[in-house]
């Protein structure tokens, strides 16, 4: 599982003006990351607008990423989370056929599922594919708080290798580490606490802002691995100046606009109900971009 440790970019899904998935821009985004040394990708997660795409589109996005990263020794994690188990099973089987290295799934979040039903959901997905599973914890979106007992149970299953932990509660992250041991991997999910997650025991991080700041986060990760805490603090401060500005707007349209301004993707289009920025908002972000030494 070593290849999954480290920094993993949660890829955006570029779209053309009409909102159709833009495979060419997606290839350019993957290439842009590979050229900067990034070798881990989380495909079709929250950042990838997974729940605004059809199951078939999600399959297509994964295939494009696998193709573009072929021969690059990249680790590719396919997010297969759905609100219904059978779609997740379809996506997991497809992920294996497509050549992904692992699957990941957010909890089924629409119909209030009991812990037993959530367990069954993961068991069913894991039984459908030999690929390793990464649980995706994102209580801010799902409203589901997973218990330490749940993680301990998951950690006891050979196919579950860890959790992507998207919460600012780093005490909980540390408690998962303490309860589940070092073999259960933890990826920090909120880039604004990248350093904190690492300090509390994360083995890596999966983040959306690595799309637009790959160099900064790559050197940030190296400083963290080397224990250079003053550089780590500087890097987090620099990243957070951008992230704080982004959080005044909306994560996905903001990152797409920046990637567009960087010349990586062809349009900043997002899928509704996400919306494009008004002309004033766009001007404000463009002005920030123009003076930011980071982006
Ligand atoms: C994914 O599933 O696509 C990402 O891994 C999610 C990732 O954890 C991001 N979380 C959300 O967008 C909710 C973060 O990178 C986040 O965008 C960033 O920390 C700003 O809050």
XYZ file of N, CA and C in Angstrom, residues 96-218:
369
model
N -12.138 -1.805 -11.797
C -11.169 -2.896 -11.926
C -10.865 -3.163 -13.408
N -11.926 -3.249 -14.213
C -11.719 -3.486 -15.659
C -10.920 -2.358 -16.294
N -11.185 -1.130 -15.839
C -10.546 0.036 -16.448
C -9.070 0.153 -16.066
N -8.685 -0.527 -14.989
C -7.271 -0.484 -14.604
C -6.959 0.441 -13.442
N -7.964 0.796 -12.639
C -7.698 1.591 -11.427
C -6.977 0.709 -10.407
N -6.322 1.361 -9.438
C -5.550 0.625 -8.437
C -6.295 0.430 -7.126
N -7.318 1.230 -6.905
C -8.106 1.121 -5.672
C -9.456 1.783 -5.923
N -10.402 1.475 -5.051
C -11.681 2.189 -5.077
C -11.852 2.903 -3.743
N -12.756 3.868 -3.756
C -13.067 4.603 -2.539
C -14.546 4.922 -2.602
N -15.183 5.010 -1.450
C -16.610 5.337 -1.474
C -16.999 6.161 -0.254
N -17.761 7.207 -0.534
C -18.368 7.977 0.537
C -19.532 7.131 1.060
N -19.982 7.373 2.271
C -21.106 6.591 2.808
C -22.362 6.888 1.977
N -23.299 5.921 1.911
C -24.575 6.220 1.249
C -25.276 7.298 2.078
N -25.565 8.440 1.454
C -25.894 9.609 2.284
C -27.309 10.137 2.156
N -28.118 9.555 1.329
C -29.447 10.167 1.174
C -30.484 9.523 2.093
N -30.728 8.241 1.919
C -31.646 7.528 2.819
C -30.895 7.225 4.093
N -31.428 7.674 5.204
C -30.703 7.499 6.469
C -30.368 6.026 6.673
N -29.106 5.696 6.531
C -28.701 4.299 6.673
C -28.192 4.067 8.096
N -28.515 2.910 8.649
C -27.996 2.551 9.975
C -26.530 2.151 9.810
N -25.815 2.032 10.918
C -24.415 1.601 10.821
C -24.332 0.224 10.189
N -25.324 -0.622 10.489
C -25.291 -1.961 9.896
C -25.455 -1.882 8.381
N -26.371 -1.012 7.940
C -26.580 -0.875 6.496
C -25.336 -0.276 5.818
N -24.687 0.640 6.513
C -23.464 1.232 5.940
C -22.379 0.165 5.824
N -22.261 -0.665 6.856
C -21.298 -1.774 6.811
C -21.594 -2.712 5.653
N -22.871 -3.064 5.515
C -23.275 -3.975 4.426
C -22.932 -3.371 3.064
N -23.154 -2.074 2.943
C -22.857 -1.363 1.701
C -21.376 -1.548 1.343
N -20.492 -1.274 2.306
C -19.054 -1.422 2.033
C -18.688 -2.885 1.777
N -19.265 -3.794 2.572
C -18.956 -5.220 2.368
C -19.318 -5.647 0.962
N -20.474 -5.180 0.488
C -20.938 -5.586 -0.839
C -20.012 -5.042 -1.922
N -19.587 -3.808 -1.774
C -18.657 -3.247 -2.774
C -17.329 -4.007 -2.728
N -16.842 -4.253 -1.529
C -15.539 -4.936 -1.408
C -15.607 -6.369 -1.942
N -16.777 -6.982 -1.792
C -16.917 -8.356 -2.308
C -16.972 -8.372 -3.835
N -17.314 -7.221 -4.431
C -17.490 -7.168 -5.886
C -16.181 -6.958 -6.631
N -15.130 -6.579 -5.904
C -13.863 -6.300 -6.580
C -12.678 -6.649 -5.680
N -11.606 -7.136 -6.275
C -10.394 -7.373 -5.468
C -9.620 -6.084 -5.168
N -10.031 -4.960 -5.756
C -9.297 -3.712 -5.506
C -9.443 -3.293 -4.048
N -8.383 -2.708 -3.482
C -8.490 -2.205 -2.106
C -9.489 -1.056 -2.004
N -10.073 -0.922 -0.840
C -11.101 0.105 -0.582
C -10.574 1.164 0.379
N -10.869 2.415 0.045
C -10.595 3.535 0.958
C -11.944 4.156 1.332
N -12.287 4.110 2.609
C -13.527 4.735 3.077
C -13.367 6.254 2.926
N -14.425 6.924 2.522
C -14.372 8.386 2.372
C -15.301 9.004 3.406
N -14.698 9.659 4.382
C -15.456 10.289 5.475
C -15.569 11.791 5.198
N -16.766 12.271 4.999
C -16.983 13.700 4.730
C -18.298 14.107 5.380
N -18.285 14.234 6.729
C -19.525 14.494 7.460
C -20.180 15.813 7.067
N -19.366 16.785 6.606
C -19.922 18.082 6.205
C -20.915 17.940 5.060
N -20.719 16.955 4.206
C -21.644 16.747 3.097
C -22.663 15.663 3.403
N -22.231 14.600 4.081
C -23.119 13.444 4.240
C -23.984 13.536 5.496
N -23.545 14.307 6.479
C -24.255 14.342 7.758
C -24.055 13.066 8.563
N -23.200 12.166 8.081
C -22.998 10.888 8.781
C -21.691 10.932 9.568
N -21.790 10.701 10.859
C -20.612 10.640 11.712
C -20.254 9.168 11.907
N -19.122 8.748 11.385
C -18.709 7.345 11.544
C -18.033 7.173 12.903
N -18.299 6.041 13.544
C -17.745 5.828 14.891
C -16.367 5.178 14.822
N -15.622 5.278 15.923
C -14.318 4.603 15.975
C -14.498 3.095 15.871
N -15.613 2.576 16.384
C -15.891 1.140 16.243
C -16.008 0.759 14.773
N -16.656 1.631 14.010
C -16.800 1.355 12.576
C -15.422 1.273 11.913
N -14.553 2.245 12.215
C -13.214 2.222 11.608
C -12.444 0.968 12.034
N -12.590 0.609 13.297
C -11.873 -0.567 13.787
C -12.343 -1.813 13.041
N -13.641 -1.887 12.824
C -14.194 -3.017 12.078
C -13.641 -3.007 10.642
N -13.649 -1.827 10.006
C -13.142 -1.741 8.629
C -11.657 -2.115 8.577
N -10.907 -1.655 9.581
C -9.463 -1.914 9.598
C -9.165 -3.408 9.740
N -10.121 -4.152 10.278
C -9.889 -5.595 10.462
C -10.113 -6.365 9.164
N -10.595 -5.681 8.126
C -10.846 -6.367 6.846
C -9.678 -6.109 5.909
N -9.080 -7.179 5.401
C -7.876 -7.004 4.577
C -8.087 -6.091 3.380
N -9.300 -6.048 2.803
C -9.410 -5.209 1.611
C -9.619 -3.730 1.907
N -9.885 -3.386 3.150
C -10.049 -1.955 3.450
C -8.726 -1.399 3.947
N -8.114 -0.507 3.160
C -6.753 -0.063 3.504
C -6.712 1.256 4.276
N -7.838 1.964 4.351
C -7.777 3.200 5.116
C -8.944 4.122 4.873
N -8.767 5.362 5.307
C -9.852 6.344 5.220
C -9.326 7.674 4.699
N -10.112 8.255 3.814
C -9.877 9.645 3.400
C -10.726 10.481 4.335
N -10.053 11.307 5.130
C -10.694 11.959 6.272
C -10.888 13.446 5.977
N -12.085 13.805 5.494
C -12.365 15.205 5.162
C -13.193 15.834 6.273
N -12.482 16.258 7.301
C -13.108 16.915 8.444
C -12.018 17.731 9.100
N -12.419 18.813 9.767
C -11.411 19.630 10.451
C -11.129 19.102 11.857
N -11.808 18.023 12.238
C -11.627 17.470 13.578
C -10.399 16.550 13.619
N -9.250 17.158 13.832
C -8.010 16.380 13.759
C -7.782 15.526 15.007
N -8.509 15.816 16.056
C -8.475 14.921 17.226
C -9.041 13.561 16.817
N -10.126 13.619 16.080
C -10.735 12.367 15.615
C -9.771 11.608 14.689
N -9.096 12.355 13.815
C -8.110 11.709 12.931
C -7.072 10.953 13.770
N -6.584 11.622 14.802
C -5.565 11.000 15.657
C -6.130 9.788 16.401
N -7.404 9.874 16.780
C -8.026 8.757 17.496
C -8.202 7.539 16.570
N -8.446 7.788 15.297
C -8.529 6.671 14.339
C -7.159 5.993 14.259
N -6.126 6.809 14.162
C -4.756 6.257 14.132
C -4.500 5.424 15.386
N -4.850 5.979 16.546
C -4.574 5.294 17.808
C -5.346 3.972 17.892
N -6.592 3.991 17.413
C -7.441 2.812 17.536
C -7.112 1.753 16.479
N -6.788 2.184 15.278
C -6.675 1.227 14.165
C -5.241 0.819 13.839
N -4.277 1.490 14.415
C -2.888 1.101 14.164
C -2.331 1.713 12.889
N -1.015 1.501 12.701
C -0.323 2.189 11.615
C -0.606 1.613 10.231
N -1.144 0.387 10.169
C -1.396 -0.201 8.847
C -2.665 0.338 8.202
N -3.511 0.957 8.986
C -4.741 1.554 8.451
C -4.383 2.976 8.032
N -4.352 3.204 6.724
C -3.859 4.486 6.216
C -4.911 5.592 6.372
N -4.429 6.801 6.593
C -5.319 7.953 6.724
C -4.821 9.057 5.791
N -5.728 9.554 4.954
C -5.406 10.701 4.107
C -6.167 11.906 4.637
N -5.434 12.971 4.909
C -6.085 14.213 5.314
C -6.870 14.773 4.129
N -8.080 15.262 4.369
C -8.915 15.728 3.266
C -9.040 17.239 3.122
N -8.846 17.981 4.192
C -8.983 19.439 4.069
C -7.594 20.062 3.926
N -7.356 20.618 2.756
C -6.021 21.135 2.436
C -5.615 22.276 3.369
N -6.612 22.978 3.924
C -6.293 24.082 4.827
C -5.677 23.599 6.138
N -5.745 22.273 6.428
C -5.064 21.708 7.603
C -4.135 20.563 7.190
N -3.578 20.671 6.014
C -2.617 19.683 5.481
C -1.511 19.404 6.507
N -0.932 20.475 7.043
C 0.166 20.311 8.005
C -0.339 19.659 9.288
N -1.504 20.120 9.749
C -2.072 19.577 10.985
C -2.390 18.097 10.843
N -2.949 17.738 9.706
C -3.275 16.330 9.466
C -2.016 15.477 9.522
N -0.956 15.969 8.889
C 0.310 15.232 8.894
C 0.862 15.097 10.306
N 0.782 16.171 11.051
C 1.298 16.153 12.424
C 0.524 15.171 13.299
N -0.775 15.055 13.054
C -1.622 14.172 13.858
C -1.591 12.725 13.360
N -0.808 12.465 12.324
C -0.603 11.063 11.962
C -1.100 10.630 10.592
N -1.524 11.565 9.732
C -1.963 11.156 8.393
C -0.777 10.632 7.581
N -1.050 9.674 6.699
C -0.019 9.096 5.826
C 0.067 9.834 4.505
N -0.864 10.744 4.304
C -0.902 11.460 3.046
C -2.093 12.381 3.052
N -2.388 12.929 1.887
C -3.502 13.863 1.787
C -4.122 13.741 0.414
N -5.443 13.873 0.372
C -6.166 13.886 -0.897
C -6.838 15.242 -0.961
N -6.522 16.029 -1.978
C -7.054 17.387 -1.951
C -7.409 17.932 -3.308
N -8.330 18.878 -3.280
C -8.764 19.518 -4.518
C -7.813 20.630 -4.938
N -7.233 21.327 -3.957
C -6.438 22.506 -4.335
C -5.086 22.124 -4.937
N -4.759 20.812 -4.905
C -3.530 20.358 -5.561
C -3.689 20.471 -7.088
N -4.931 20.575 -7.569
C -5.140 20.827 -8.998
C -4.488 22.148 -9.404
N -4.671 23.174 -8.556
C -4.202 24.509 -8.952
C -2.884 24.901 -8.309
N -2.450 24.164 -7.269
C -1.170 24.501 -6.611
C -0.305 23.247 -6.471
N -0.065 22.515 -7.562
C 0.669 21.245 -7.430
C 2.101 21.425 -6.910
N 2.789 22.459 -7.379
C 4.196 22.618 -6.960
C 4.293 22.954 -5.479
N 3.428 23.877 -5.061
C 3.454 24.274 -3.656
C 3.217 23.058 -2.760
N 2.190 22.270 -3.057
C 1.884 21.143 -2.177
C 2.918 20.029 -2.278
N 3.524 19.861 -3.439
C 4.565 18.828 -3.553
C 5.754 19.186 -2.656
